[in-house]
Coordinates of C-alpha atoms in Angstrom, one line a residue:
Chain A
M629 CA 0.7 23.4 11.5
R630 CA -1.0 26.9 13.0
S631 CA 2.3 28.1 14.9
T632 CA 4.5 28.4 11.3
R633 CA 1.7 30.9 10.7
S634 CA 3.5 33.7 12.2
G635 CA 6.5 32.9 10.3
R636 CA 5.5 33.4 6.7
H637 CA 6.6 37.0 7.0
F638 CA 10.1 35.6 6.8
F639 CA 10.7 33.9 4.0
V640 CA 13.6 31.8 4.9
W641 CA 14.6 27.7 5.0
P642 CA 14.9 27.2 8.5
A643 CA 11.0 28.7 9.0
L644 CA 10.0 26.5 5.5
V645 CA 11.6 23.3 6.9
F646 CA 9.9 24.3 10.4
A647 CA 6.5 24.2 8.4
L648 CA 7.2 21.0 6.4
T649 CA 8.2 19.2 9.6
F650 CA 4.8 20.5 11.3
F651 CA 2.7 19.7 7.9
L652 CA 3.6 15.8 8.1
A653 CA 3.7 15.7 12.3
Y654 CA 0.1 17.0 11.4
S655 CA -0.3 14.5 9.1
V656 CA 0.9 11.4 10.9
S657 CA -1.5 12.1 13.9
A658 CA -4.9 12.6 12.2
Q659 CA -3.5 9.5 10.2
A660 CA -2.7 7.2 13.8
L661 CA -5.6 8.4 14.9
L662 CA -8.6 5.6 13.7
Q663 CA -9.7 4.6 17.0
T664 CA -9.5 7.4 18.3
G665 CA -12.8 7.6 20.9
S666 CA -13.3 4.0 20.4
Q667 CA -13.3 2.3 23.9
A668 CA -10.1 1.0 25.1
P669 CA -10.2 -3.2 25.5
S670 CA -10.0 -4.4 28.4
F671 CA -6.1 -6.7 29.7
S672 CA -4.8 -8.1 32.6
L673 CA -1.4 -9.1 32.2
Q674 CA 1.7 -10.5 34.4
D675 CA 4.6 -8.3 34.8
L676 CA 8.4 -9.2 35.4
E677 CA 7.8 -10.1 39.1
G678 CA 4.7 -12.9 38.5
G679 CA 2.0 -10.0 39.7
T680 CA -0.8 -9.4 37.6
V681 CA -1.9 -5.6 36.6
S682 CA -5.6 -4.8 34.7
L683 CA -5.9 -1.6 33.1
S684 CA -9.1 -1.4 35.3
D685 CA -5.8 -1.0 38.2
H686 CA -5.2 3.0 37.0
A687 CA -8.8 3.2 35.9
Q688 CA -9.2 6.4 38.5
K689 CA -5.7 7.9 36.4
K690 CA -6.0 11.2 34.4
A691 CA -4.5 8.8 31.5
V692 CA -2.7 5.5 31.0
V693 CA -0.4 5.9 28.6
I694 CA 0.9 2.2 27.0
L695 CA 3.9 1.2 25.2
F696 CA 3.8 -1.6 23.4
W697 CA 7.7 -3.0 22.8
S698 CA 9.6 -5.6 21.9
T699 CA 13.4 -6.2 22.9
W700 CA 14.0 -6.8 18.6
S701 CA 12.6 -3.8 17.4
A702 CA 15.1 -1.2 16.4
N703 CA 13.4 2.0 17.8
S704 CA 12.1 0.4 21.8
G705 CA 14.5 0.7 23.2
K706 CA 14.6 5.3 22.1
A707 CA 11.0 5.0 23.5
L708 CA 12.3 3.3 26.3
K709 CA 14.6 5.5 27.3
R710 CA 12.2 8.3 26.7
F711 CA 9.1 7.0 28.1
E712 CA 11.3 6.2 31.9
D713 CA 11.9 10.7 31.8
F714 CA 8.4 11.1 31.4
H715 CA 7.5 9.0 34.2
R716 CA 10.5 9.5 36.5
K717 CA 9.0 13.4 35.7
Y718 CA 5.3 13.1 36.0
R719 CA 4.6 9.9 37.9
D720 CA 3.3 11.7 40.2
K721 CA 0.2 13.9 38.3
G722 CA -1.5 10.9 37.5
I723 CA -0.1 9.7 34.7
Q724 CA 0.2 6.1 34.2
I725 CA 3.4 4.5 32.0
L726 CA 2.6 0.6 31.0
G727 CA 4.9 -1.1 29.3
I728 CA 3.3 -4.5 27.5
N729 CA 6.4 -6.3 26.0
T730 CA 5.7 -8.5 22.8
D731 CA 8.2 -9.9 21.5
N732 CA 6.3 -12.6 20.1
Q733 CA 3.6 -15.2 20.4
T734 CA 4.9 -17.8 23.3
L735 CA 7.8 -16.9 25.7
S736 CA 9.9 -19.1 26.6
P737 CA 11.8 -18.4 30.2
E738 CA 15.1 -17.6 27.9
D739 CA 12.9 -14.4 26.1
V740 CA 11.6 -13.6 30.0
V741 CA 15.5 -13.6 31.3
Q742 CA 16.5 -11.3 28.2
I743 CA 13.4 -8.7 28.2
K744 CA 14.2 -8.7 32.2
A745 CA 17.4 -7.8 31.1
V746 CA 16.7 -5.2 28.7
V747 CA 14.3 -3.5 31.5
R748 CA 17.0 -3.9 34.1
G749 CA 19.2 -2.4 31.9
L750 CA 17.4 0.4 30.2
G751 CA 17.5 1.1 34.2
I752 CA 12.8 1.2 33.6
T753 CA 10.7 1.6 36.7
F754 CA 7.7 1.7 35.4
P755 CA 5.3 -1.5 35.3
S756 CA 6.8 -3.9 32.8
L757 CA 4.0 -6.6 31.2
L758 CA 4.4 -9.5 29.6
D759 CA 1.5 -10.2 26.4
R760 CA 2.1 -13.6 25.8
G761 CA -0.1 -15.3 23.1
L762 CA -0.1 -11.0 22.4
A763 CA -4.0 -11.2 22.8
T764 CA -3.6 -7.0 24.2
F765 CA -0.9 -6.3 21.3
R766 CA -4.1 -7.6 18.7
A767 CA -7.4 -5.8 20.3
Y768 CA -5.3 -2.6 19.9
G769 CA -5.1 -3.4 16.3
T770 CA -0.6 -2.4 16.8
I771 CA 0.2 -2.1 13.6
A772 CA 4.2 -1.4 14.8
L773 CA 6.8 -1.9 17.4
P774 CA 7.1 0.7 19.4
S775 CA 3.0 2.2 19.3
T776 CA 1.9 4.4 21.9
V777 CA -2.0 4.7 23.0
V778 CA -3.6 7.4 25.4
I779 CA -6.6 5.7 27.1
T780 CA -8.1 9.0 29.3
G781 CA -11.6 8.2 30.8
G782 CA -11.2 4.9 29.9
R783 CA -11.3 5.8 25.9
I784 CA -8.2 6.2 23.6
S785 CA -7.7 9.3 23.7
Y786 CA -4.4 9.0 21.8
E787 CA -2.8 6.3 19.3
L788 CA 1.4 6.9 17.4
P789 CA 2.2 3.6 15.7
G790 CA 6.3 4.2 15.9
L791 CA 8.5 6.6 16.5
P792 CA 8.4 8.9 14.2
L793 CA 10.8 12.4 15.3
V794 CA 8.3 15.2 15.6
A795 CA 5.3 13.0 16.0
T796 CA 6.5 11.8 19.5
E797 CA 7.7 15.5 21.0
D798 CA 3.8 16.4 19.8
M799 CA 2.4 13.0 21.8
F800 CA 4.8 14.5 24.8
D801 CA 3.7 18.0 25.0
Y802 CA 0.5 16.5 24.8
L803 CA 0.8 14.3 27.9
S804 CA 2.4 16.9 29.5
V805 CA -0.3 19.1 29.1
L806 CA -2.4 16.3 30.6
A807 CA -0.4 16.2 33.3
G808 CA -1.0 19.5 34.3
D809 CA 1.5 21.6 32.8
P810 CA 0.8 24.3 30.5
P811 CA 1.6 24.4 27.2
R812 CA 4.5 24.5 25.7
K813 CA 3.4 26.3 22.3
K814 CA 0.5 26.7 20.6
M815 CA -1.4 23.6 20.3
E816 CA -4.7 23.0 17.8
K817 CA -7.1 21.0 19.8
M818 CA -7.2 17.2 18.6
Y819 CA -10.1 16.0 16.3
E820 CA -12.9 14.3 18.2
P821 CA -14.9 11.8 16.7
V822 CA -18.6 12.6 17.1
H823 CA -19.6 9.9 19.7
A824 CA -22.8 8.7 18.1
A825 CA -20.7 7.6 15.1
I826 CA -18.4 5.6 16.8
A827 CA -21.1 3.8 18.3
D828 CA -22.5 3.6 14.8
T829 CA -19.1 2.0 13.4
N830 CA -18.5 0.4 16.0
L831 CA -22.1 -1.3 16.2
A832 CA -21.7 -1.7 12.3
R833 CA -17.9 -4.0 12.6
G834 CA -19.7 -6.0 15.3
F835 CA -21.6 -7.4 12.8
V836 CA -19.4 -7.8 9.6
R837 CA -17.4 -9.9 12.1
K838 CA -21.1 -11.8 12.7
K839 CA -21.6 -11.7 9.0
M840 CA -24.4 -9.8 9.1
S841 CA -23.6 -7.2 6.4
V842 CA -26.9 -6.7 5.5
M843 CA -27.6 -5.1 9.0
A844 CA -23.7 -3.6 8.7
Y845 CA -24.4 -1.5 5.8
P846 CA -27.0 1.3 7.1
L847 CA -25.2 1.7 9.6
F848 CA -22.0 2.2 8.5
R849 CA -23.5 5.2 6.3
K850 CA -25.1 6.7 9.4
A851 CA -21.7 6.8 11.1
I852 CA -20.5 8.7 7.7
E853 CA -23.3 11.1 7.3
K854 CA -23.0 11.7 11.5
D855 CA -19.3 12.9 11.4
P856 CA -18.2 12.9 7.4
K857 CA -14.4 13.8 9.1
Y858 CA -14.7 10.0 10.7
I859 CA -12.3 7.8 8.6
L860 CA -12.8 4.1 9.8
P861 CA -15.9 4.0 9.1
Y862 CA -15.4 4.8 5.3
V863 CA -12.3 2.1 5.2
E864 CA -14.7 -0.6 6.9
L865 CA -17.5 0.0 4.7
A866 CA -15.3 -0.4 1.5
K867 CA -13.5 -3.3 2.9
L868 CA -16.8 -5.0 3.2
L869 CA -17.5 -3.4 -0.1
E870 CA -14.7 -5.5 -1.6
A871 CA -15.3 -8.5 0.3
E872 CA -18.8 -8.7 -0.9
G873 CA -17.5 -7.8 -4.7
N874 CA -18.4 -4.6 -5.0
A875 CA -14.9 -3.2 -5.9
Q876 CA -16.2 0.3 -7.6
E877 CA -18.3 1.7 -4.8
A878 CA -15.2 0.9 -2.7
V879 CA -13.4 2.7 -4.1
E880 CA -15.8 5.5 -4.8
T881 CA -16.2 5.2 -0.8
L882 CA -12.7 5.9 -0.9
N883 CA -12.2 8.5 -2.9
K884 CA -15.0 9.8 -0.8
A885 CA -12.5 9.6 2.1
L886 CA -9.5 10.9 0.2
S887 CA -11.5 14.3 -0.4
V888 CA -12.4 14.5 3.6
S889 CA -9.3 13.7 4.7
P890 CA -6.7 13.7 2.0
D891 CA -3.7 13.3 3.7
S892 CA -4.6 10.8 5.4
V893 CA -2.5 7.9 4.9
V894 CA -5.2 5.3 5.7
V895 CA -6.9 6.0 3.0
M896 CA -4.3 5.8 0.2
S897 CA -2.8 3.2 1.9
E898 CA -6.6 1.4 1.5
L899 CA -7.2 2.8 -2.0
G900 CA -4.0 2.3 -3.4
Y901 CA -4.7 -2.0 -2.1
L902 CA -7.7 -1.4 -3.2
L903 CA -6.3 -0.7 -6.9
V904 CA -4.3 -3.5 -6.9
K905 CA -7.0 -6.0 -6.8
T906 CA -8.8 -4.0 -9.2
G907 CA -6.0 -4.3 -11.9
K908 CA -5.3 -0.7 -12.0
L909 CA -1.6 -1.4 -11.0
K910 CA 0.3 1.6 -12.0
E911 CA -2.6 4.2 -10.3
A912 CA -1.9 1.8 -7.7
V913 CA 1.8 1.7 -7.4
D914 CA 1.9 5.4 -7.4
I915 CA -0.8 6.1 -4.8
L916 CA 1.2 3.8 -2.8
G917 CA 4.2 5.0 -3.2
K918 CA 3.1 8.3 -1.2
A919 CA 1.7 6.6 1.1
A920 CA 4.8 4.1 2.0
A921 CA 7.1 7.1 1.8
K922 CA 5.4 8.7 5.0
N923 CA 6.7 5.7 6.5
S924 CA 4.4 6.1 9.6
Y925 CA 1.6 3.1 8.5
T926 CA 2.8 0.0 8.2
P927 CA 0.4 -1.8 5.4
S928 CA 1.2 0.9 3.4
H929 CA 4.7 -0.2 3.3
Y930 CA 3.3 -4.2 2.2
Y931 CA 0.9 -2.8 0.3
Y932 CA 3.4 -0.7 -2.1
A933 CA 5.3 -3.9 -2.5
Y934 CA 2.4 -5.8 -3.5
A935 CA 1.3 -3.4 -5.7
L936 CA 5.6 -3.5 -7.3
G937 CA 5.5 -7.2 -7.2
K938 CA 2.3 -7.1 -9.3
D939 CA 3.4 -5.1 -11.5
G940 CA 6.6 -7.2 -12.4
N941 CA 9.0 -5.2 -9.5
M942 CA 10.3 -7.8 -7.3
K943 CA 13.4 -6.8 -6.8
E944 CA 11.7 -3.5 -5.4
A945 CA 8.8 -5.2 -3.9
L946 CA 11.0 -7.5 -1.2
P947 CA 12.9 -4.3 0.6
S948 CA 9.3 -2.8 1.4
F949 CA 8.1 -5.9 2.5
E950 CA 10.9 -6.2 4.3
A951 CA 9.9 -2.5 6.4
A952 CA 7.0 -4.4 7.0
L953 CA 7.9 -6.7 8.7
S954 CA 11.0 -4.7 10.8
L955 CA 7.5 -2.4 12.4
N956 CA 5.4 -5.7 12.9
P957 CA 6.6 -9.2 12.0
F958 CA 3.0 -10.5 13.5
E959 CA 0.4 -9.6 11.1
P960 CA -0.4 -12.9 8.2
S961 CA -1.6 -10.7 5.4
I962 CA 2.6 -9.6 5.3
F963 CA 3.0 -13.0 4.5
L964 CA 0.7 -14.3 2.9
L965 CA 0.8 -11.5 0.2
R966 CA 4.8 -11.7 -0.5
A967 CA 3.5 -15.7 -0.2
E968 CA 0.3 -14.8 -3.2
L969 CA 3.5 -12.9 -5.8
Y970 CA 6.2 -16.1 -5.2
E971 CA 3.5 -18.4 -6.1
N972 CA 3.0 -16.5 -8.8
G973 CA 6.4 -16.3 -10.0
A974 CA 6.8 -20.2 -9.6
M975 CA 8.9 -19.4 -6.2
L976 CA 6.6 -22.4 -5.0
K977 CA 10.5 -23.5 -1.4
E978 CA 9.3 -19.8 -0.5
A979 CA 5.8 -19.3 -1.4
S980 CA 5.4 -22.2 1.2
A981 CA 7.5 -21.0 3.9
D982 CA 5.5 -17.3 3.9
Y983 CA 1.8 -19.3 3.9
K984 CA 3.1 -21.4 6.4
K985 CA 3.9 -18.8 8.4
A986 CA 0.7 -17.0 8.3
L987 CA -1.1 -19.6 8.6
A988 CA 0.8 -20.9 11.9
L989 CA 0.5 -16.8 13.0
M990 CA -3.1 -17.5 12.4
L991 CA -3.4 -20.2 14.4
N992 CA -1.3 -18.7 17.1
V993 CA 1.2 -21.6 16.7
K994 CA 5.2 -21.4 17.7
E995 CA 7.2 -23.2 14.4
Chain B
M1223 CA -29.5 -90.5 43.5
T1224 CA -30.9 -88.7 46.0
K1225 CA -28.8 -88.4 48.1
G1226 CA -26.7 -87.2 44.7
R1227 CA -29.4 -85.3 44.2
S1228 CA -28.9 -83.3 46.9
I1229 CA -25.4 -82.7 47.3
R1230 CA -26.4 -81.4 43.8
H1231 CA -29.1 -78.9 45.8
V1232 CA -26.7 -78.5 49.0
A1233 CA -24.2 -76.9 46.0
A1234 CA -26.1 -75.1 44.9
E1235 CA -27.3 -73.7 47.4
R1236 CA -24.5 -72.8 48.7
V1237 CA -23.2 -71.3 45.5
F1238 CA -26.2 -69.2 45.4
F1239 CA -26.1 -67.7 49.0
T1240 CA -22.7 -66.9 48.8
L1241 CA -23.3 -65.1 45.1
F1242 CA -26.4 -63.5 46.8
F1243 CA -24.0 -62.3 49.6
L1244 CA -21.4 -61.0 46.9
L1245 CA -24.0 -59.3 45.2
A1246 CA -26.0 -57.9 49.0
C1247 CA -22.1 -56.6 50.1
L1248 CA -21.2 -55.5 46.6
C1249 CA -24.6 -53.2 46.0
P1250 CA -23.9 -50.9 48.5
L1251 CA -20.8 -50.2 47.4
L1252 CA -21.2 -49.7 43.8
P1253 CA -22.6 -46.1 44.0
V1254 CA -19.1 -45.5 45.9
T1255 CA -17.1 -46.7 42.9
E1256 CA -19.3 -44.2 41.1
T1257 CA -18.0 -41.1 43.5
C1258 CA -15.1 -42.7 43.4
A1259 CA -14.1 -41.7 39.8
Q1260 CA -16.2 -39.1 39.6
E1261 CA -13.7 -37.3 42.3
G1262 CA -10.6 -38.7 40.1
R1263 CA -12.6 -36.9 37.0
D1264 CA -12.9 -33.9 38.6
R1265 CA -10.0 -33.6 40.4
A1266 CA -8.1 -34.5 36.3
A1267 CA -9.9 -31.7 35.8
S1268 CA -9.2 -29.3 37.4
L1269 CA -5.3 -30.0 37.8
S1270 CA -6.2 -30.3 33.8
G1271 CA -6.8 -26.6 34.5
E1272 CA -4.2 -25.6 36.3
A1273 CA -2.1 -26.6 34.2
A1274 CA -3.3 -24.7 31.1
K1275 CA -2.6 -21.7 32.9
L1276 CA 1.0 -22.2 34.1
S1277 CA 1.5 -23.2 29.9
D1278 CA -0.1 -19.2 29.7
A1279 CA 2.1 -18.1 32.2
G1280 CA 5.2 -20.0 30.5
N1281 CA 6.0 -21.7 33.2
L1282 CA 5.9 -25.6 30.9
E1283 CA 8.3 -27.5 33.2
R1284 CA 5.2 -27.1 35.8
A1285 CA 2.6 -27.3 33.6
V1286 CA 3.6 -30.9 32.7
E1287 CA 4.6 -32.0 36.1
V1288 CA 0.8 -30.5 36.7
C1289 CA -1.0 -32.7 33.6
R1290 CA 1.4 -35.5 34.9
E1291 CA -0.9 -35.6 38.3
A1292 CA -3.9 -35.1 36.4
V1293 CA -3.5 -38.5 34.2
K1294 CA -2.7 -40.1 37.9
A1295 CA -6.0 -38.8 39.5
D1296 CA -8.3 -39.6 36.5
P1297 CA -6.3 -42.4 33.9
A1298 CA -9.1 -42.7 32.2
Y1299 CA -9.6 -39.0 31.0
P1300 CA -8.5 -38.8 27.4
E1301 CA -7.7 -34.9 27.4
A1302 CA -5.6 -34.8 30.1
Y1303 CA -3.8 -37.2 27.8
D1304 CA -4.2 -34.8 25.2
Q1305 CA -2.9 -31.7 26.5
L1306 CA 0.3 -33.6 27.8
G1307 CA 0.6 -34.3 24.9
Y1308 CA 0.8 -30.9 23.8
L1309 CA 2.6 -29.9 26.9
L1310 CA 5.6 -32.8 26.0
F1311 CA 5.7 -31.3 22.7
R1312 CA 5.6 -27.9 23.5
K1313 CA 8.8 -29.2 26.0
G1314 CA 10.6 -30.6 22.7
S1315 CA 10.0 -33.9 24.5
F1316 CA 8.8 -35.6 21.0
D1317 CA 9.4 -39.6 21.4
E1318 CA 6.8 -38.9 25.6
A1319 CA 4.4 -37.0 23.0
V1320 CA 3.4 -39.7 21.0
G1321 CA 3.1 -42.0 24.0
A1322 CA 1.2 -39.0 26.0
F1323 CA -1.4 -38.5 22.6
K1324 CA -1.5 -42.7 21.4
S1325 CA -2.5 -43.2 25.6
A1326 CA -5.5 -40.1 24.7
L1327 CA -6.5 -42.3 21.5
R1328 CA -6.4 -45.5 23.3
I1329 CA -9.0 -45.0 25.5
N1330 CA -11.2 -41.9 22.6
Q1331 CA -9.8 -42.9 18.9
G1332 CA -12.2 -39.8 18.3
M1333 CA -9.7 -37.6 19.9
R1334 CA -8.8 -35.1 16.7
T1335 CA -7.2 -32.9 18.5
S1336 CA -5.2 -36.1 19.9
R1337 CA -4.6 -37.7 16.1
T1338 CA -3.5 -34.3 14.8
G1339 CA -0.7 -33.4 17.6
L1340 CA -0.1 -37.3 17.1
G1341 CA 0.7 -36.6 14.0
L1342 CA 2.9 -33.5 14.5
A1343 CA 4.6 -35.5 17.0
L1344 CA 5.6 -38.3 14.6
L1345 CA 7.5 -35.5 11.9
K1346 CA 9.4 -34.2 14.8
T1347 CA 10.5 -37.9 15.2
G1348 CA 11.1 -38.0 11.3
D1349 CA 8.5 -40.6 11.0
T1350 CA 7.2 -38.5 7.6
Q1351 CA 5.1 -40.7 6.5
G1352 CA 3.5 -42.4 10.1
A1353 CA 2.5 -38.4 10.4
E1354 CA 1.4 -38.3 7.1
A1355 CA -0.9 -41.2 7.4
V1356 CA -2.3 -40.5 11.2
L1357 CA -2.8 -37.2 9.4
R1358 CA -5.3 -38.0 7.2
E1359 CA -6.7 -39.9 9.5
A1360 CA -7.2 -36.4 11.3
L1361 CA -8.6 -34.9 7.9
S1362 CA -10.9 -37.3 6.7
M1363 CA -12.9 -37.7 10.6
N1364 CA -13.1 -33.5 9.8
P1365 CA -12.8 -32.0 6.8
Y1366 CA -12.2 -27.9 8.0
P1367 CA -9.0 -27.7 10.9
S1368 CA -7.3 -26.2 9.5
M1369 CA -4.8 -27.1 12.5
T1370 CA -4.2 -30.7 11.1
H1371 CA -3.9 -29.3 7.4
Y1372 CA -1.3 -26.9 8.3
A1373 CA 0.5 -30.2 10.4
L1374 CA -0.2 -31.9 6.7
G1375 CA 1.8 -28.8 4.9
L1376 CA 4.7 -29.2 7.6
V1377 CA 4.8 -33.0 6.0
H1378 CA 4.2 -32.4 2.7
E1379 CA 7.3 -29.7 2.8
K1380 CA 10.0 -32.0 4.8
K1381 CA 8.8 -33.9 1.2
G1382 CA 10.4 -31.7 -0.2
D1383 CA 6.4 -30.7 -2.4
Y1384 CA 6.3 -27.9 -2.2
E1385 CA 3.9 -27.9 -5.1
K1386 CA 1.7 -30.0 -2.4
A1387 CA 3.2 -27.5 0.6
V1388 CA 1.2 -24.5 -0.8
L1389 CA -1.9 -26.3 -1.4
E1390 CA -2.2 -27.2 2.3
F1391 CA -1.4 -24.2 3.8
K1392 CA -3.5 -22.4 1.8
E1393 CA -6.0 -24.8 2.9
G1394 CA -5.8 -24.7 6.1
I1395 CA -5.6 -21.0 5.8
R1396 CA -8.6 -20.5 4.0
T1397 CA -10.8 -23.2 6.6
F1398 CA -9.3 -20.7 9.4
R1399 CA -10.9 -17.8 7.4
S1400 CA -14.1 -19.3 7.4
G1401 CA -14.4 -20.3 10.7
K1402 CA -14.5 -23.7 10.2
R1403 CA -11.0 -25.0 12.9

């Protein structure tokens, strides 16, 4: 964003376009960095040759870059090629790329043959791992395919869902600087949440999982006090409040988050979803429409679709559900929300199919 | 009479001594039999673990073979039959899966997972009624299993009763979320 300031004396269209694209890049990164600072979940996965590769094997590297990809996602091939180029250039500079395939919950031998064919066809030389059961995909909270996670010093330092044009270039700039290259352009210092705020948030999430919400509330609030710019505790606190029937306070919490980070697609999306649940459909459609237009946070698509459907616009809702599914077909919520709309519309065959799919994903069973 | 009594006496003595002799011979073997059974169970459990690893690694064919060895190692181990049933189900061998689940249930009628597996396999073989009956039994044994609700949902879906299918799938989701799986 700052780099465009030099162009403010020349009010010409290219400069404006440049400014806009950098603005978008910044907002995408900002929303995607929800997990930044968190400990990277460990994993041990099989590679295509049958060997085992663990995250801990690369603990000495400057950075480990995980690319979650699938053979069926539109941009995975492009992402793999891009990372292969990077790998060839920087393989000896302490940056380890690991491709993690997430084609399906259960992989048949035919699936593996297909994955190998794609990897060979693209000439991929960095390790390609198979995430059978998708445990690693879920542990990293992946919301879209492809998705990239950068780990430095055992912590997540960068996340990028999808392969958005400008944000991808920013990420490769970040990686080449990590590898020791001089910065290509003036780079803004990346936001890093205060460690104590991360710790409190993680602890609070643990209490939520154990259904000990009384313990979680003060910790989320402390995390917000310690780092008001850290979005995750606002979002988690709002979810907890809503789940416990305090929707009004949940909306207030997310509005506070929005005042701190007005471009956060995550906050816009979660707030929009909450508005749907509290019956404020017009407001919800408005804010979710804006969030979905940024095309960088998968839930924004299916929340928007849900809002449209609830508002009686099923025709427009369905393509947004499809957009979400094309990014992440492993998210049960997409099927659940669509099923609810079908059920309300007395389309029971379709509702049954979607509820079935959601439950199959939860139970991790192959249909 | 005296002679007859004496003959009966001798016969009784012989029977007594034979029994005593047999018991004396078998007693030391009893712990051995127990040890053999324990060894068989341990081997079956170990093979079962190996089969699970193979299955997780995507090697279904080999997993089935190893699981069959587990069944041979201890034919009274219902968990091995249950596992074999699910592996065969995943492989698409539904008739064989039915057999494996039935074997598990013959040993232990309380195997809920086998009952659900049997329901799923029966559904695949086209026995919708049989599947429904077995799954209802499974549900009565434990009202919370999401998997059984899922399987019953499949039964209703196959029968074209989407209203009931929706109810079962939703109940499965509810029980899953409540942690009562």
